[in-house]
């Protein structure tokens, strides 16, 4: 059955469709003989491929019964690879030069996601414009359409196949418009020879033999498909990687406690920001990736909020750190030496009354602490040198205290 690819009267048609839509039966109707085995159960696309030809008038019609494409929405990468191999095997039977690609649909059955994904898969393997340039929609189970015509006539309505095609909506309408309404109805159960010849001739009139598909178009489509598969694989890997970072970050946030350091929080934050930079530089996008990016931004906001709170707590703790520390807390007579709420020594800063009374120079308001207090301060253990100023006040202690207050003010001013 091998024919010359450049024969002007040679027509090669490639049949594609989902299992159970009557693809092989339509192939038999086109050839006018039963040569293709019909089956509603298909486990693999490759074994179903067959080819035969027949003389119709002055034309040699070659029909390739191509792969039965299962529900492509759940197809994994291995199944897609099988489809590509099956498609290429089908194309080699007609030297990559088919004049029409026939998408077989079933009348009376809702156009499902299975057919939608079948069309997408065909366009991915053979080229984006293959349906537009070579597509023909063959509607099987024409006997059911005849019943619909009778019912419409009983209701006083006129139903034609062309009118039915143009009344469709949604994905079916989009498909019919893409192939410029090249649609033909097949009743594969009819025994009437006139009906068989009429539907066969109606189909052949829609085939354009002057500009067949070429191997160059197939190779170009394969280049685009490989790039698309590579992009999809990369996006899938990025989705998994991003989801893992989000899960680890959420777990890390749950494990945070009051004792957690700012450095630990910064590590969690860095993982999120690094992943966002990677996604931004690669420029990859998908609905799931966009959702994951929003999740990362929300987690980043949560971590930054916890870091600010932690920083404020540490600053407050540093401000209440005692300036003078001793192993024993000195006590002073309340009547002669009032204390502020800060206390003294290891309780905090010296009171302003005490500072005023023990200050240097003549501006000390004439207050002289008791001898016992004097000796206690003099012997007090503290981190500063015990060089005494006037009235026994450690001179370097005042300098250190003012220096600490100044640094605290500058640190708060910078943060605000």
GROMACS .gro file of C-alpha atoms in nm:
model
  416
    1UNK     CA    1   0.000   0.000   0.000
    2UNK     CA    2   0.303   0.232  -0.026
    3UNK     CA    3   0.224   0.536  -0.244
    4UNK     CA    4   0.432   0.818  -0.387
    5UNK     CA    5   0.420   1.117  -0.153
    6UNK     CA    6   0.405   1.371  -0.437
    7UNK     CA    7   0.120   1.204  -0.629
    8UNK     CA    8  -0.135   1.478  -0.721
    9UNK     CA    9  -0.431   1.243  -0.673
   10UNK     CA   10  -0.310   1.093  -0.349
   11UNK     CA   11  -0.493   1.178  -0.028
   12UNK     CA   12  -0.363   1.071   0.310
   13UNK     CA   13  -0.573   1.128   0.620
   14UNK     CA   14  -0.468   1.069   0.980
   15UNK     CA   15  -0.738   0.965   1.226
   16UNK     CA   16  -0.709   1.068   1.590
   17UNK     CA   17  -0.954   1.051   1.875
   18UNK     CA   18  -1.037   0.922   2.216
   19UNK     CA   19  -1.109   0.557   2.272
   20UNK     CA   20  -1.473   0.464   2.214
   21UNK     CA   21  -1.559   0.752   1.980
   22UNK     CA   22  -1.573   0.532   1.670
   23UNK     CA   23  -1.240   0.630   1.513
   24UNK     CA   24  -1.167   0.296   1.347
   25UNK     CA   25  -1.528   0.268   1.224
   26UNK     CA   26  -1.497   0.606   1.050
   27UNK     CA   27  -1.175   0.484   0.887
   28UNK     CA   28  -1.367   0.185   0.751
   29UNK     CA   29  -1.645   0.415   0.625
   30UNK     CA   30  -1.395   0.636   0.439
   31UNK     CA   31  -1.233   0.339   0.268
   32UNK     CA   32  -1.564   0.162   0.208
   33UNK     CA   33  -1.441  -0.164   0.359
   34UNK     CA   34  -1.381  -0.318   0.699
   35UNK     CA   35  -1.005  -0.318   0.747
   36UNK     CA   36  -0.954  -0.156   1.088
   37UNK     CA   37  -1.031  -0.348   1.403
   38UNK     CA   38  -1.271  -0.165   1.631
   39UNK     CA   39  -1.228  -0.175   2.007
   40UNK     CA   40  -1.349   0.037   2.297
   41UNK     CA   41  -1.068  -0.070   2.530
   42UNK     CA   42  -0.719   0.071   2.477
   43UNK     CA   43  -0.433   0.040   2.723
   44UNK     CA   44  -0.150   0.176   2.508
   45UNK     CA   45  -0.161   0.411   2.208
   46UNK     CA   46   0.104   0.233   2.001
   47UNK     CA   47  -0.047  -0.111   1.911
   48UNK     CA   48  -0.361   0.047   1.758
   49UNK     CA   49  -0.181   0.206   1.463
   50UNK     CA   50  -0.271   0.068   1.119
   51UNK     CA   51  -0.283   0.188   0.761
   52UNK     CA   52  -0.478   0.092   0.448
   53UNK     CA   53  -0.589   0.252   0.122
   54UNK     CA   54  -0.864   0.236  -0.139
   55UNK     CA   55  -0.943   0.383  -0.477
   56UNK     CA   56  -1.228   0.633  -0.459
   57UNK     CA   57  -1.311   0.763  -0.806
   58UNK     CA   58  -0.987   0.892  -0.954
   59UNK     CA   59  -0.825   0.941  -0.612
   60UNK     CA   60  -0.620   0.703  -0.405
   61UNK     CA   61  -0.723   0.750  -0.045
   62UNK     CA   62  -0.485   0.640   0.223
   63UNK     CA   63  -0.610   0.622   0.582
   64UNK     CA   64  -0.385   0.592   0.886
   65UNK     CA   65  -0.577   0.473   1.192
   66UNK     CA   66  -0.370   0.666   1.443
   67UNK     CA   67  -0.333   0.629   1.818
   68UNK     CA   68  -0.634   0.629   2.046
   69UNK     CA   69  -0.556   0.904   2.293
   70UNK     CA   70  -0.679   0.835   2.642
   71UNK     CA   71  -0.770   1.100   2.897
   72UNK     CA   72  -0.472   1.328   2.863
   73UNK     CA   73  -0.543   1.539   3.172
   74UNK     CA   74  -0.391   1.270   3.395
   75UNK     CA   75  -0.127   1.167   3.144
   76UNK     CA   76   0.222   1.155   3.290
   77UNK     CA   77   0.545   1.222   3.108
   78UNK     CA   78   0.588   0.856   3.009
   79UNK     CA   79   0.243   0.843   2.847
   80UNK     CA   80   0.310   1.166   2.654
   81UNK     CA   81   0.633   1.013   2.529
   82UNK     CA   82   0.436   0.708   2.410
   83UNK     CA   83   0.197   0.940   2.225
   84UNK     CA   84   0.486   1.116   2.053
   85UNK     CA   85   0.631   0.780   1.945
   86UNK     CA   86   0.289   0.663   1.823
   87UNK     CA   87   0.237   0.987   1.633
   88UNK     CA   88   0.574   0.959   1.465
   89UNK     CA   89   0.503   0.597   1.373
   90UNK     CA   90   0.173   0.707   1.219
   91UNK     CA   91   0.346   0.982   1.023
   92UNK     CA   92   0.609   0.747   0.882
   93UNK     CA   93   0.331   0.537   0.727
   94UNK     CA   94   0.232   0.834   0.513
   95UNK     CA   95   0.582   0.986   0.478
   96UNK     CA   96   0.485   1.275   0.709
   97UNK     CA   97   0.261   1.406   0.431
   98UNK     CA   98  -0.100   1.377   0.547
   99UNK     CA   99  -0.354   1.605   0.380
  100UNK     CA  100  -0.598   1.605   0.670
  101UNK     CA  101  -0.597   1.525   1.038
  102UNK     CA  102  -0.937   1.395   1.147
  103UNK     CA  103  -1.053   1.455   1.503
  104UNK     CA  104  -1.325   1.202   1.579
  105UNK     CA  105  -1.604   1.316   1.812
  106UNK     CA  106  -1.919   1.136   1.917
  107UNK     CA  107  -2.262   1.289   1.864
  108UNK     CA  108  -2.490   1.296   2.165
  109UNK     CA  109  -2.203   1.283   2.414
  110UNK     CA  110  -2.094   1.594   2.594
  111UNK     CA  111  -1.762   1.739   2.480
  112UNK     CA  112  -1.553   1.654   2.784
  113UNK     CA  113  -1.217   1.758   2.921
  114UNK     CA  114  -1.084   1.442   2.761
  115UNK     CA  115  -1.147   1.579   2.412
  116UNK     CA  116  -1.016   1.922   2.511
  117UNK     CA  117  -0.689   1.771   2.635
  118UNK     CA  118  -0.671   1.550   2.328
  119UNK     CA  119  -0.678   1.859   2.105
  120UNK     CA  120  -0.413   2.030   2.315
  121UNK     CA  121  -0.191   1.724   2.301
  122UNK     CA  122  -0.229   1.693   1.923
  123UNK     CA  123  -0.132   2.059   1.878
  124UNK     CA  124   0.166   2.017   2.110
  125UNK     CA  125   0.298   1.719   1.914
  126UNK     CA  126   0.217   1.826   1.557
  127UNK     CA  127   0.223   2.206   1.578
  128UNK     CA  128   0.004   2.489   1.702
  129UNK     CA  129  -0.164   2.546   1.362
  130UNK     CA  130  -0.223   2.183   1.265
  131UNK     CA  131  -0.599   2.196   1.340
  132UNK     CA  132  -0.639   2.528   1.164
  133UNK     CA  133  -0.458   2.416   0.849
  134UNK     CA  134  -0.547   2.045   0.826
  135UNK     CA  135  -0.818   1.970   1.080
  136UNK     CA  136  -1.154   1.804   0.999
  137UNK     CA  137  -1.406   1.710   1.267
  138UNK     CA  138  -1.576   1.376   1.199
  139UNK     CA  139  -1.889   1.328   1.410
  140UNK     CA  140  -1.968   0.961   1.466
  141UNK     CA  141  -2.300   0.801   1.568
  142UNK     CA  142  -2.487   0.979   1.292
  143UNK     CA  143  -2.782   0.749   1.347
  144UNK     CA  144  -2.842   0.928   1.679
  145UNK     CA  145  -2.845   1.258   1.491
  146UNK     CA  146  -3.112   1.120   1.258
  147UNK     CA  147  -3.327   1.045   1.563
  148UNK     CA  148  -3.273   1.404   1.682
  149UNK     CA  149  -3.387   1.531   1.340
  150UNK     CA  150  -3.708   1.327   1.365
  151UNK     CA  151  -3.779   1.457   1.713
  152UNK     CA  152  -3.724   1.815   1.596
  153UNK     CA  153  -3.958   1.759   1.301
  154UNK     CA  154  -4.230   1.632   1.534
  155UNK     CA  155  -4.193   1.952   1.732
  156UNK     CA  156  -4.229   2.157   1.414
  157UNK     CA  157  -3.859   2.248   1.398
  158UNK     CA  158  -3.601   2.200   1.126
  159UNK     CA  159  -3.267   2.061   1.235
  160UNK     CA  160  -2.974   2.037   0.994
  161UNK     CA  161  -2.620   1.918   1.063
  162UNK     CA  162  -2.467   2.248   0.954
  163UNK     CA  163  -2.710   2.439   1.173
  164UNK     CA  164  -2.634   2.212   1.465
  165UNK     CA  165  -2.259   2.273   1.423
  166UNK     CA  166  -2.300   2.651   1.427
  167UNK     CA  167  -2.528   2.641   1.730
  168UNK     CA  168  -2.261   2.483   1.950
  169UNK     CA  169  -2.091   2.679   2.227
  170UNK     CA  170  -1.788   2.665   2.451
  171UNK     CA  171  -1.496   2.437   2.364
  172UNK     CA  172  -1.685   2.265   2.081
  173UNK     CA  173  -1.756   2.597   1.912
  174UNK     CA  174  -1.391   2.699   1.949
  175UNK     CA  175  -1.281   2.373   1.785
  176UNK     CA  176  -1.529   2.404   1.497
  177UNK     CA  177  -1.426   2.764   1.436
  178UNK     CA  178  -1.057   2.672   1.443
  179UNK     CA  179  -1.103   2.421   1.163
  180UNK     CA  180  -1.333   2.665   0.978
  181UNK     CA  181  -1.640   2.439   1.030
  182UNK     CA  182  -1.494   2.152   0.829
  183UNK     CA  183  -1.731   1.905   0.993
  184UNK     CA  184  -1.884   1.588   0.851
  185UNK     CA  185  -2.138   1.345   0.996
  186UNK     CA  186  -2.084   0.968   0.977
  187UNK     CA  187  -2.345   0.700   1.029
  188UNK     CA  188  -2.122   0.394   1.051
  189UNK     CA  189  -2.418   0.158   1.106
  190UNK     CA  190  -2.610   0.237   0.790
  191UNK     CA  191  -2.650  -0.031   0.529
  192UNK     CA  192  -2.764   0.211   0.261
  193UNK     CA  193  -2.493   0.243  -0.005
  194UNK     CA  194  -2.613   0.587  -0.117
  195UNK     CA  195  -2.574   0.718   0.238
  196UNK     CA  196  -2.227   0.563   0.263
  197UNK     CA  197  -2.113   0.720  -0.067
  198UNK     CA  198  -2.266   1.056   0.018
  199UNK     CA  199  -2.089   1.090   0.354
  200UNK     CA  200  -1.762   0.963   0.201
  201UNK     CA  201  -1.773   1.223  -0.079
  202UNK     CA  202  -1.871   1.497   0.166
  203UNK     CA  203  -1.560   1.415   0.366
  204UNK     CA  204  -1.325   1.404   0.067
  205UNK     CA  205  -1.443   1.748  -0.051
  206UNK     CA  206  -1.305   1.897   0.269
  207UNK     CA  207  -0.955   1.756   0.213
  208UNK     CA  208  -0.703   1.982   0.042
  209UNK     CA  209  -0.447   1.765  -0.141
  210UNK     CA  210  -0.234   2.055  -0.267
  211UNK     CA  211  -0.055   2.145   0.055
  212UNK     CA  212   0.012   1.838   0.272
  213UNK     CA  213   0.178   1.835   0.611
  214UNK     CA  214   0.558   1.801   0.604
  215UNK     CA  215   0.834   1.650   0.813
  216UNK     CA  216   0.982   1.998   0.861
  217UNK     CA  217   0.663   2.103   1.042
  218UNK     CA  218   0.688   1.798   1.266
  219UNK     CA  219   1.052   1.864   1.359
  220UNK     CA  220   0.971   2.228   1.435
  221UNK     CA  221   0.685   2.119   1.658
  222UNK     CA  222   0.913   1.873   1.838
  223UNK     CA  223   1.162   2.151   1.916
  224UNK     CA  224   0.885   2.359   2.072
  225UNK     CA  225   0.748   2.055   2.258
  226UNK     CA  226   1.087   1.967   2.408
  227UNK     CA  227   1.129   2.327   2.521
  228UNK     CA  228   0.779   2.323   2.670
  229UNK     CA  229   0.840   1.992   2.849
  230UNK     CA  230   1.169   2.126   2.985
  231UNK     CA  231   0.998   2.441   3.108
  232UNK     CA  232   0.716   2.244   3.269
  233UNK     CA  233   0.966   2.015   3.441
  234UNK     CA  234   1.159   2.316   3.574
  235UNK     CA  235   0.840   2.482   3.698
  236UNK     CA  236   0.738   2.157   3.869
  237UNK     CA  237   1.076   2.136   4.043
  238UNK     CA  238   1.053   2.500   4.152
  239UNK     CA  239   0.705   2.442   4.291
  240UNK     CA  240   0.826   2.146   4.497
  241UNK     CA  241   1.134   2.334   4.619
  242UNK     CA  242   0.935   2.644   4.713
  243UNK     CA  243   0.670   2.439   4.893
  244UNK     CA  244   0.942   2.263   5.094
  245UNK     CA  245   1.095   2.598   5.201
  246UNK     CA  246   0.753   2.727   5.305
  247UNK     CA  247   0.681   2.412   5.509
  248UNK     CA  248   1.021   2.431   5.682
  249UNK     CA  249   0.972   2.801   5.756
  250UNK     CA  250   0.628   2.744   5.906
  251UNK     CA  251   0.769   2.466   6.123
  252UNK     CA  252   1.053   2.696   6.229
  253UNK     CA  253   0.810   2.975   6.323
  254UNK     CA  254   0.607   2.734   6.537
  255UNK     CA  255   0.925   2.633   6.720
  256UNK     CA  256   1.017   2.993   6.804
  257UNK     CA  257   1.009   3.085   7.172
  258UNK     CA  258   1.103   3.381   7.390
  259UNK     CA  259   1.458   3.248   7.406
  260UNK     CA  260   1.495   3.228   7.025
  261UNK     CA  261   1.766   3.457   6.897
  262UNK     CA  262   1.740   3.721   6.629
  263UNK     CA  263   2.002   3.528   6.433
  264UNK     CA  264   1.780   3.219   6.420
  265UNK     CA  265   1.489   3.430   6.290
  266UNK     CA  266   1.718   3.586   6.033
  267UNK     CA  267   1.810   3.240   5.902
  268UNK     CA  268   1.441   3.164   5.843
  269UNK     CA  269   1.394   3.499   5.672
  270UNK     CA  270   1.698   3.450   5.450
  271UNK     CA  271   1.564   3.122   5.306
  272UNK     CA  272   1.244   3.298   5.198
  273UNK     CA  273   1.417   3.599   5.043
  274UNK     CA  274   1.671   3.382   4.858
  275UNK     CA  275   1.397   3.168   4.703
  276UNK     CA  276   1.204   3.477   4.590
  277UNK     CA  277   1.519   3.610   4.424
  278UNK     CA  278   1.566   3.280   4.239
  279UNK     CA  279   1.207   3.281   4.111
  280UNK     CA  280   1.235   3.644   4.006
  281UNK     CA  281   1.561   3.588   3.816
  282UNK     CA  282   1.433   3.275   3.637
  283UNK     CA  283   1.111   3.450   3.539
  284UNK     CA  284   0.911   3.126   3.571
  285UNK     CA  285   0.543   3.149   3.653
  286UNK     CA  286   0.247   2.924   3.711
  287UNK     CA  287  -0.076   2.957   3.912
  288UNK     CA  288   0.069   2.746   4.191
  289UNK     CA  289   0.397   2.941   4.196
  290UNK     CA  290   0.207   3.268   4.226
  291UNK     CA  291   0.018   3.131   4.526
  292UNK     CA  292   0.343   3.011   4.684
  293UNK     CA  293   0.506   3.351   4.636
  294UNK     CA  294   0.217   3.516   4.822
  295UNK     CA  295   0.259   3.260   5.104
  296UNK     CA  296   0.631   3.342   5.127
  297UNK     CA  297   0.558   3.715   5.145
  298UNK     CA  298   0.311   3.661   5.430
  299UNK     CA  299   0.563   3.447   5.619
  300UNK     CA  300   0.830   3.710   5.563
  301UNK     CA  301   0.602   3.976   5.712
  302UNK     CA  302   0.533   3.754   6.014
  303UNK     CA  303   0.903   3.688   6.077
  304UNK     CA  304   0.996   4.056   6.047
  305UNK     CA  305   0.724   4.143   6.297
  306UNK     CA  306   0.863   3.888   6.546
  307UNK     CA  307   1.215   4.022   6.490
  308UNK     CA  308   1.104   4.378   6.570
  309UNK     CA  309   0.934   4.265   6.890
  310UNK     CA  310   1.239   4.063   6.991
  311UNK     CA  311   1.467   4.362   6.926
  312UNK     CA  312   1.251   4.589   7.144
  313UNK     CA  313   1.256   4.337   7.428
  314UNK     CA  314   1.636   4.311   7.416
  315UNK     CA  315   1.670   4.692   7.409
  316UNK     CA  316   1.444   4.727   7.712
  317UNK     CA  317   1.644   4.463   7.898
  318UNK     CA  318   1.969   4.644   7.821
  319UNK     CA  319   1.827   4.973   7.959
  320UNK     CA  320   1.732   4.810   8.289
  321UNK     CA  321   2.073   4.643   8.336
  322UNK     CA  322   2.226   4.756   8.674
  323UNK     CA  323   2.503   5.010   8.646
  324UNK     CA  324   2.661   4.915   8.978
  325UNK     CA  325   2.671   4.556   9.094
  326UNK     CA  326   2.774   4.414   9.428
  327UNK     CA  327   2.750   4.085   9.602
  328UNK     CA  328   2.558   4.246   9.886
  329UNK     CA  329   2.288   4.507   9.870
  330UNK     CA  330   2.380   4.805  10.087
  331UNK     CA  331   2.110   4.969  10.291
  332UNK     CA  332   2.082   5.333  10.386
  333UNK     CA  333   1.877   5.500  10.654
  334UNK     CA  334   1.555   5.614  10.490
  335UNK     CA  335   1.543   5.926  10.710
  336UNK     CA  336   1.884   6.056  10.603
  337UNK     CA  337   1.921   5.893  10.258
  338UNK     CA  338   1.598   5.865  10.049
  339UNK     CA  339   1.607   5.631   9.747
  340UNK     CA  340   1.434   5.664   9.411
  341UNK     CA  341   1.228   5.388   9.254
  342UNK     CA  342   1.541   5.271   9.078
  343UNK     CA  343   1.705   5.176   9.405
  344UNK     CA  344   2.082   5.165   9.421
  345UNK     CA  345   2.374   4.934   9.363
  346UNK     CA  346   2.253   4.604   9.215
  347UNK     CA  347   1.889   4.731   9.215
  348UNK     CA  348   1.973   4.991   8.948
  349UNK     CA  349   2.086   5.355   8.922
  350UNK     CA  350   2.168   5.574   9.221
  351UNK     CA  351   1.888   5.807   9.321
  352UNK     CA  352   1.903   6.170   9.216
  353UNK     CA  353   1.889   6.268   9.585
  354UNK     CA  354   2.194   6.058   9.657
  355UNK     CA  355   2.373   6.191   9.350
  356UNK     CA  356   2.290   6.545   9.448
  357UNK     CA  357   2.420   6.495   9.799
  358UNK     CA  358   2.736   6.312   9.692
  359UNK     CA  359   2.818   6.528   9.390
  360UNK     CA  360   3.151   6.706   9.357
  361UNK     CA  361   3.216   7.073   9.425
  362UNK     CA  362   3.025   7.312   9.641
  363UNK     CA  363   2.695   7.244   9.470
  364UNK     CA  364   2.627   6.937   9.677
  365UNK     CA  365   2.374   7.121   9.889
  366UNK     CA  366   2.589   7.049  10.196
  367UNK     CA  367   2.484   6.687  10.232
  368UNK     CA  368   2.742   6.455  10.385
  369UNK     CA  369   2.655   6.088  10.402
  370UNK     CA  370   2.714   5.900  10.726
  371UNK     CA  371   3.055   5.748  10.787
  372UNK     CA  372   2.917   5.396  10.764
  373UNK     CA  373   2.764   5.469  10.426
  374UNK     CA  374   3.089   5.632  10.315
  375UNK     CA  375   3.297   5.329  10.400
  376UNK     CA  376   3.046   5.093  10.239
  377UNK     CA  377   3.054   5.280   9.909
  378UNK     CA  378   3.425   5.299   9.922
  379UNK     CA  379   3.455   4.924   9.970
  380UNK     CA  380   3.175   4.838   9.725
  381UNK     CA  381   3.270   4.589   9.455
  382UNK     CA  382   3.188   4.734   9.109
  383UNK     CA  383   3.326   4.706   8.754
  384UNK     CA  384   3.460   5.062   8.754
  385UNK     CA  385   3.791   5.193   8.900
  386UNK     CA  386   3.750   5.300   9.262
  387UNK     CA  387   3.922   5.634   9.215
  388UNK     CA  388   3.743   5.863   9.461
  389UNK     CA  389   3.617   6.207   9.383
  390UNK     CA  390   3.503   6.468   9.629
  391UNK     CA  391   3.306   6.313   9.919
  392UNK     CA  392   3.402   5.960   9.818
  393UNK     CA  393   3.201   5.931   9.491
  394UNK     CA  394   3.384   5.719   9.227
  395UNK     CA  395   3.466   5.985   8.964
  396UNK     CA  396   3.491   5.735   8.676
  397UNK     CA  397   3.154   5.594   8.782
  398UNK     CA  398   2.973   5.914   8.692
  399UNK     CA  399   3.153   5.925   8.356
  400UNK     CA  400   3.057   5.565   8.280
  401UNK     CA  401   2.696   5.629   8.378
  402UNK     CA  402   2.665   5.936   8.152
  403UNK     CA  403   2.839   5.751   7.868
  404UNK     CA  404   2.594   5.460   7.900
  405UNK     CA  405   2.291   5.693   7.901
  406UNK     CA  406   2.424   5.875   7.594
  407UNK     CA  407   2.475   5.549   7.400
  408UNK     CA  408   2.126   5.432   7.493
  409UNK     CA  409   1.974   5.759   7.367
  410UNK     CA  410   2.167   5.735   7.038
  411UNK     CA  411   2.066   5.372   6.986
  412UNK     CA  412   1.696   5.448   7.035
  413UNK     CA  413   1.716   5.759   6.816
  414UNK     CA  414   1.874   5.558   6.533
  415UNK     CA  415   1.608   5.284   6.548
  416UNK     CA  416   1.319   5.527   6.552
   0.00000   0.00000   0.00000
